[in-house]
Amino acid sequence: AAGLLLFAVLEGIVLAGGHTRLREDQPPETMVILGCQVMERGPSELLQDRLDTALDYLETQPDMTVVVSGGQGSNEPESEAACMRDYLVEHGVEAGRILMEDQSHSTAENLRFTQQVLEDNGLEADGGLLIVSNGFHLARVRMLAERYYGEEVSTLAAPSSHLPSRVWMYLREPLALLKSFFLD
């Protein structure tokens, strides 16, 4: 019973955190798109949801720098970052606006390694960031970003259009949140 109660509380946190939050006191200057699985045909449905959401936002922000963050898993034909860069360029984003972080294999590494990419390019890793991911992921993203960057960041919630993935992720994410709270 205690385990079910804990799961229910964590699921509530995931659901409550699953929406866009833009800081009014610090408009975002840099967008970070977190990776997700890449298939032989290109981005998975969840990754495409993230990319399409980012593209919609970037239409109104022609000067925003974009960091694509994600390494290559053993079952992926290329790094998530390379796939995202190619998708964005194919959809009209200038390649010169896109920085790549292609070594990470977890959300924690996405954020830590992106911090180094930002520093290497003279950009601030602070509240001026807008992190894009699916809604189920954002509660954990905010928690980890606060740890690594020292303050709250803005987040942009992408939908999760692939129903089986959405169901699985909403079951998985409370456990990932707990793991990240203690181990990341």
PDB file of C-alpha atoms in Angstrom:
ATOM      1  CA  ALA A   1       0.000   0.000   0.000  1.00  0.00           C
ATOM      2  CA  ALA A   2       2.853   2.367   0.845  1.00  0.00           C
ATOM      3  CA  GLY A   3       4.477   1.653  -2.534  1.00  0.00           C
ATOM      4  CA  LEU A   4       1.264   2.422  -4.393  1.00  0.00           C
ATOM      5  CA  LEU A   5       0.835   5.640  -2.419  1.00  0.00           C
ATOM      6  CA  LEU A   6       4.412   6.688  -3.228  1.00  0.00           C
ATOM      7  CA  PHE A   7       3.860   5.899  -6.919  1.00  0.00           C
ATOM      8  CA  ALA A   8       0.614   7.934  -6.899  1.00  0.00           C
ATOM      9  CA  VAL A   9       2.368  10.942  -5.322  1.00  0.00           C
ATOM     10  CA  LEU A  10       5.228  10.740  -7.828  1.00  0.00           C
ATOM     11  CA  GLU A  11       2.773  10.389 -10.728  1.00  0.00           C
ATOM     12  CA  GLY A  12       1.005  13.505  -9.444  1.00  0.00           C
ATOM     13  CA  ILE A  13       4.313  15.397  -9.523  1.00  0.00           C
ATOM     14  CA  VAL A  14       4.968  14.194 -13.092  1.00  0.00           C
ATOM     15  CA  LEU A  15       1.480  15.215 -14.224  1.00  0.00           C
ATOM     16  CA  ALA A  16       1.637  18.596 -12.480  1.00  0.00           C
ATOM     17  CA  GLY A  17       5.008  19.353 -14.061  1.00  0.00           C
ATOM     18  CA  GLY A  18       4.020  18.379 -17.579  1.00  0.00           C
ATOM     19  CA  HIS A  19       3.334  21.776 -19.069  1.00  0.00           C
ATOM     20  CA  THR A  20       5.156  24.770 -20.504  1.00  0.00           C
ATOM     21  CA  ARG A  21       6.630  27.224 -18.014  1.00  0.00           C
ATOM     22  CA  LEU A  22       8.245  30.383 -19.306  1.00  0.00           C
ATOM     23  CA  ARG A  23      10.028  32.632 -16.848  1.00  0.00           C
ATOM     24  CA  GLU A  24       8.731  36.147 -17.237  1.00  0.00           C
ATOM     25  CA  ASP A  25      11.662  37.664 -15.335  1.00  0.00           C
ATOM     26  CA  GLN A  26      14.222  36.170 -17.710  1.00  0.00           C
ATOM     27  CA  PRO A  27      13.225  35.536 -21.323  1.00  0.00           C
ATOM     28  CA  PRO A  28      15.016  32.529 -22.799  1.00  0.00           C
ATOM     29  CA  GLU A  29      17.993  33.195 -25.025  1.00  0.00           C
ATOM     30  CA  THR A  30      19.033  29.619 -25.766  1.00  0.00           C
ATOM     31  CA  MET A  31      16.888  26.589 -26.529  1.00  0.00           C
ATOM     32  CA  VAL A  32      17.998  23.104 -25.505  1.00  0.00           C
ATOM     33  CA  ILE A  33      16.191  20.184 -27.132  1.00  0.00           C
ATOM     34  CA  LEU A  34      16.641  16.937 -25.234  1.00  0.00           C
ATOM     35  CA  GLY A  35      17.154  13.808 -27.272  1.00  0.00           C
ATOM     36  CA  CYS A  36      15.030  10.717 -27.562  1.00  0.00           C
ATOM     37  CA  GLN A  37      15.332   7.524 -29.573  1.00  0.00           C
ATOM     38  CA  VAL A  38      16.403   7.657 -33.210  1.00  0.00           C
ATOM     39  CA  MET A  39      15.113   5.001 -35.600  1.00  0.00           C
ATOM     40  CA  GLU A  40      16.489   3.903 -38.976  1.00  0.00           C
ATOM     41  CA  ARG A  41      13.856   6.101 -40.653  1.00  0.00           C
ATOM     42  CA  GLY A  42      14.737   9.138 -38.490  1.00  0.00           C
ATOM     43  CA  PRO A  43      13.398  10.570 -35.246  1.00  0.00           C
ATOM     44  CA  SER A  44      11.010   8.478 -33.151  1.00  0.00           C
ATOM     45  CA  GLU A  45       7.504   9.860 -32.704  1.00  0.00           C
ATOM     46  CA  LEU A  46       8.399  11.326 -29.299  1.00  0.00           C
ATOM     47  CA  LEU A  47      11.525  12.980 -30.683  1.00  0.00           C
ATOM     48  CA  GLN A  48       9.614  14.335 -33.653  1.00  0.00           C
ATOM     49  CA  ASP A  49       7.049  15.808 -31.242  1.00  0.00           C
ATOM     50  CA  ARG A  50       9.909  17.623 -29.476  1.00  0.00           C
ATOM     51  CA  LEU A  51      11.398  18.864 -32.727  1.00  0.00           C
ATOM     52  CA  ASP A  52       8.098  20.079 -34.161  1.00  0.00           C
ATOM     53  CA  THR A  53       7.308  21.919 -30.914  1.00  0.00           C
ATOM     54  CA  ALA A  54      10.748  23.528 -31.037  1.00  0.00           C
ATOM     55  CA  LEU A  55      10.256  24.542 -34.679  1.00  0.00           C
ATOM     56  CA  ASP A  56       6.944  26.231 -33.857  1.00  0.00           C
ATOM     57  CA  TYR A  57       8.619  28.266 -31.107  1.00  0.00           C
ATOM     58  CA  LEU A  58      11.663  29.094 -33.221  1.00  0.00           C
ATOM     59  CA  GLU A  59       9.466  30.683 -35.896  1.00  0.00           C
ATOM     60  CA  THR A  60       9.044  33.655 -33.544  1.00  0.00           C
ATOM     61  CA  GLN A  61      12.673  33.623 -32.339  1.00  0.00           C
ATOM     62  CA  PRO A  62      14.880  33.942 -35.437  1.00  0.00           C
ATOM     63  CA  ASP A  63      18.050  34.705 -33.450  1.00  0.00           C
ATOM     64  CA  MET A  64      17.758  32.041 -30.741  1.00  0.00           C
ATOM     65  CA  THR A  65      20.683  29.629 -30.432  1.00  0.00           C
ATOM     66  CA  VAL A  66      19.671  25.957 -30.279  1.00  0.00           C
ATOM     67  CA  VAL A  67      21.533  23.142 -28.536  1.00  0.00           C
ATOM     68  CA  VAL A  68      20.552  19.611 -29.543  1.00  0.00           C
ATOM     69  CA  SER A  69      21.520  17.150 -26.836  1.00  0.00           C
ATOM     70  CA  GLY A  70      21.763  13.374 -27.088  1.00  0.00           C
ATOM     71  CA  GLY A  71      24.339  10.694 -27.766  1.00  0.00           C
ATOM     72  CA  GLN A  72      24.096   7.531 -29.813  1.00  0.00           C
ATOM     73  CA  GLY A  73      22.637   4.434 -28.218  1.00  0.00           C
ATOM     74  CA  SER A  74      23.667   0.941 -29.297  1.00  0.00           C
ATOM     75  CA  ASN A  75      20.372   0.554 -31.185  1.00  0.00           C
ATOM     76  CA  GLU A  76      20.514   3.923 -32.965  1.00  0.00           C
ATOM     77  CA  PRO A  77      21.961   4.555 -36.446  1.00  0.00           C
ATOM     78  CA  GLU A  78      23.350   7.972 -35.447  1.00  0.00           C
ATOM     79  CA  SER A  79      23.493  10.250 -32.434  1.00  0.00           C
ATOM     80  CA  GLU A  80      20.277  11.860 -31.327  1.00  0.00           C
ATOM     81  CA  ALA A  81      21.973  15.261 -31.651  1.00  0.00           C
ATOM     82  CA  ALA A  82      22.943  14.641 -35.294  1.00  0.00           C
ATOM     83  CA  CYS A  83      19.436  13.447 -36.146  1.00  0.00           C
ATOM     84  CA  MET A  84      17.906  16.518 -34.476  1.00  0.00           C
ATOM     85  CA  ARG A  85      20.307  18.908 -36.211  1.00  0.00           C
ATOM     86  CA  ASP A  86      19.523  17.384 -39.601  1.00  0.00           C
ATOM     87  CA  TYR A  87      15.758  17.542 -38.960  1.00  0.00           C
ATOM     88  CA  LEU A  88      15.909  21.187 -37.880  1.00  0.00           C
ATOM     89  CA  VAL A  89      18.048  22.175 -40.872  1.00  0.00           C
ATOM     90  CA  GLU A  90      15.693  20.319 -43.248  1.00  0.00           C
ATOM     91  CA  HIS A  91      12.860  22.386 -41.757  1.00  0.00           C
ATOM     92  CA  GLY A  92      14.531  25.771 -42.210  1.00  0.00           C
ATOM     93  CA  VAL A  93      16.708  26.395 -39.142  1.00  0.00           C
ATOM     94  CA  GLU A  94      20.134  27.746 -40.124  1.00  0.00           C
ATOM     95  CA  ALA A  95      22.876  25.243 -39.286  1.00  0.00           C
ATOM     96  CA  GLY A  96      24.994  28.020 -37.767  1.00  0.00           C
ATOM     97  CA  ARG A  97      22.404  28.503 -34.989  1.00  0.00           C
ATOM     98  CA  ILE A  98      22.678  24.877 -33.850  1.00  0.00           C
ATOM     99  CA  LEU A  99      25.216  23.576 -31.339  1.00  0.00           C
ATOM    100  CA  MET A 100      25.569  19.848 -30.717  1.00  0.00           C
ATOM    101  CA  GLU A 101      26.058  17.863 -27.531  1.00  0.00           C
ATOM    102  CA  ASP A 102      26.372  14.278 -28.732  1.00  0.00           C
ATOM    103  CA  GLN A 103      27.917  12.366 -25.820  1.00  0.00           C
ATOM    104  CA  SER A 104      25.072  12.076 -23.290  1.00  0.00           C
ATOM    105  CA  HIS A 105      23.082   8.932 -22.541  1.00  0.00           C
ATOM    106  CA  SER A 106      20.723  10.145 -19.807  1.00  0.00           C
ATOM    107  CA  THR A 107      18.772  13.245 -18.829  1.00  0.00           C
ATOM    108  CA  ALA A 108      21.362  14.091 -16.192  1.00  0.00           C
ATOM    109  CA  GLU A 109      24.158  13.841 -18.744  1.00  0.00           C
ATOM    110  CA  ASN A 110      22.118  15.877 -21.261  1.00  0.00           C
ATOM    111  CA  LEU A 111      22.038  18.755 -18.815  1.00  0.00           C
ATOM    112  CA  ARG A 112      25.607  18.435 -17.504  1.00  0.00           C
ATOM    113  CA  PHE A 113      27.211  18.047 -20.928  1.00  0.00           C
ATOM    114  CA  THR A 114      25.058  20.821 -22.405  1.00  0.00           C
ATOM    115  CA  GLN A 115      26.371  23.121 -19.684  1.00  0.00           C
ATOM    116  CA  GLN A 116      29.899  22.534 -21.014  1.00  0.00           C
ATOM    117  CA  VAL A 117      28.803  23.163 -24.629  1.00  0.00           C
ATOM    118  CA  LEU A 118      27.231  26.445 -23.543  1.00  0.00           C
ATOM    119  CA  GLU A 119      30.364  27.516 -21.671  1.00  0.00           C
ATOM    120  CA  ASP A 120      32.603  26.537 -24.601  1.00  0.00           C
ATOM    121  CA  ASN A 121      30.517  28.815 -26.834  1.00  0.00           C
ATOM    122  CA  GLY A 122      30.373  31.775 -24.444  1.00  0.00           C
ATOM    123  CA  LEU A 123      26.717  31.277 -23.537  1.00  0.00           C
ATOM    124  CA  GLU A 124      25.233  31.400 -20.053  1.00  0.00           C
ATOM    125  CA  ALA A 125      23.880  28.190 -18.498  1.00  0.00           C
ATOM    126  CA  ASP A 126      21.267  29.852 -16.342  1.00  0.00           C
ATOM    127  CA  GLY A 127      17.623  30.837 -16.392  1.00  0.00           C
ATOM    128  CA  GLY A 128      18.019  32.109 -19.938  1.00  0.00           C
ATOM    129  CA  LEU A 129      17.547  28.521 -21.088  1.00  0.00           C
ATOM    130  CA  LEU A 130      14.419  27.059 -22.616  1.00  0.00           C
ATOM    131  CA  ILE A 131      14.473  23.272 -22.394  1.00  0.00           C
ATOM    132  CA  VAL A 132      12.224  21.331 -24.770  1.00  0.00           C
ATOM    133  CA  SER A 133      10.980  17.830 -23.994  1.00  0.00           C
ATOM    134  CA  ASN A 134       7.743  15.885 -23.778  1.00  0.00           C
ATOM    135  CA  GLY A 135       5.454  16.866 -20.920  1.00  0.00           C
ATOM    136  CA  PHE A 136       5.982  13.632 -18.974  1.00  0.00           C
ATOM    137  CA  HIS A 137       9.702  14.456 -18.739  1.00  0.00           C
ATOM    138  CA  LEU A 138       9.583  18.060 -17.558  1.00  0.00           C
ATOM    139  CA  ALA A 139       9.198  17.640 -13.771  1.00  0.00           C
ATOM    140  CA  ARG A 140      12.474  15.696 -13.717  1.00  0.00           C
ATOM    141  CA  VAL A 141      14.121  18.088 -16.174  1.00  0.00           C
ATOM    142  CA  ARG A 142      13.280  21.075 -13.950  1.00  0.00           C
ATOM    143  CA  MET A 143      14.565  19.318 -10.828  1.00  0.00           C
ATOM    144  CA  LEU A 144      17.878  18.399 -12.452  1.00  0.00           C
ATOM    145  CA  ALA A 145      18.308  21.757 -14.199  1.00  0.00           C
ATOM    146  CA  GLU A 146      17.942  23.511 -10.860  1.00  0.00           C
ATOM    147  CA  ARG A 147      20.702  21.296  -9.443  1.00  0.00           C
ATOM    148  CA  TYR A 148      23.110  21.792 -12.324  1.00  0.00           C
ATOM    149  CA  TYR A 149      22.397  25.402 -13.267  1.00  0.00           C
ATOM    150  CA  GLY A 150      21.496  26.723  -9.831  1.00  0.00           C
ATOM    151  CA  GLU A 151      18.155  28.233 -10.767  1.00  0.00           C
ATOM    152  CA  GLU A 152      14.884  27.556 -12.499  1.00  0.00           C
ATOM    153  CA  VAL A 153      14.832  27.333 -16.268  1.00  0.00           C
ATOM    154  CA  SER A 154      11.995  27.765 -18.738  1.00  0.00           C
ATOM    155  CA  THR A 155      10.494  24.627 -20.241  1.00  0.00           C
ATOM    156  CA  LEU A 156       8.492  23.965 -23.379  1.00  0.00           C
ATOM    157  CA  ALA A 157       6.182  20.941 -23.275  1.00  0.00           C
ATOM    158  CA  ALA A 158       5.914  18.859 -26.415  1.00  0.00           C
ATOM    159  CA  PRO A 159       2.931  16.556 -26.816  1.00  0.00           C
ATOM    160  CA  SER A 160       3.347  12.782 -26.816  1.00  0.00           C
ATOM    161  CA  SER A 161       1.418  11.770 -29.907  1.00  0.00           C
ATOM    162  CA  HIS A 162       2.403   8.074 -29.903  1.00  0.00           C
ATOM    163  CA  LEU A 163      -0.100   6.517 -27.477  1.00  0.00           C
ATOM    164  CA  PRO A 164       1.855   3.367 -26.504  1.00  0.00           C
ATOM    165  CA  SER A 165       4.962   5.450 -25.763  1.00  0.00           C
ATOM    166  CA  ARG A 166       2.925   7.991 -23.816  1.00  0.00           C
ATOM    167  CA  VAL A 167       1.370   5.290 -21.614  1.00  0.00           C
ATOM    168  CA  TRP A 168       4.732   3.624 -21.016  1.00  0.00           C
ATOM    169  CA  MET A 169       6.472   6.908 -20.199  1.00  0.00           C
ATOM    170  CA  TYR A 170       3.824   7.988 -17.702  1.00  0.00           C
ATOM    171  CA  LEU A 171       4.314   4.631 -15.948  1.00  0.00           C
ATOM    172  CA  ARG A 172       8.116   4.831 -16.123  1.00  0.00           C
ATOM    173  CA  GLU A 173       8.685   8.485 -15.302  1.00  0.00           C
ATOM    174  CA  PRO A 174       7.678   8.402 -11.592  1.00  0.00           C
ATOM    175  CA  LEU A 175      10.390   5.787 -11.015  1.00  0.00           C
ATOM    176  CA  ALA A 176      12.895   7.791 -13.079  1.00  0.00           C
ATOM    177  CA  LEU A 177      12.034  10.877 -11.009  1.00  0.00           C
ATOM    178  CA  LEU A 178      12.750   8.971  -7.805  1.00  0.00           C
ATOM    179  CA  LYS A 179      16.018   7.572  -9.208  1.00  0.00           C
ATOM    180  CA  SER A 180      17.166  11.004 -10.361  1.00  0.00           C
ATOM    181  CA  PHE A 181      16.259  12.588  -7.026  1.00  0.00           C
ATOM    182  CA  PHE A 182      18.639  10.269  -5.185  1.00  0.00           C
ATOM    183  CA  LEU A 183      21.296   9.334  -7.748  1.00  0.00           C
ATOM    184  CA  ASP A 184      21.667  12.198 -10.222  1.00  0.00           C
TER     185      ASP A 184
END
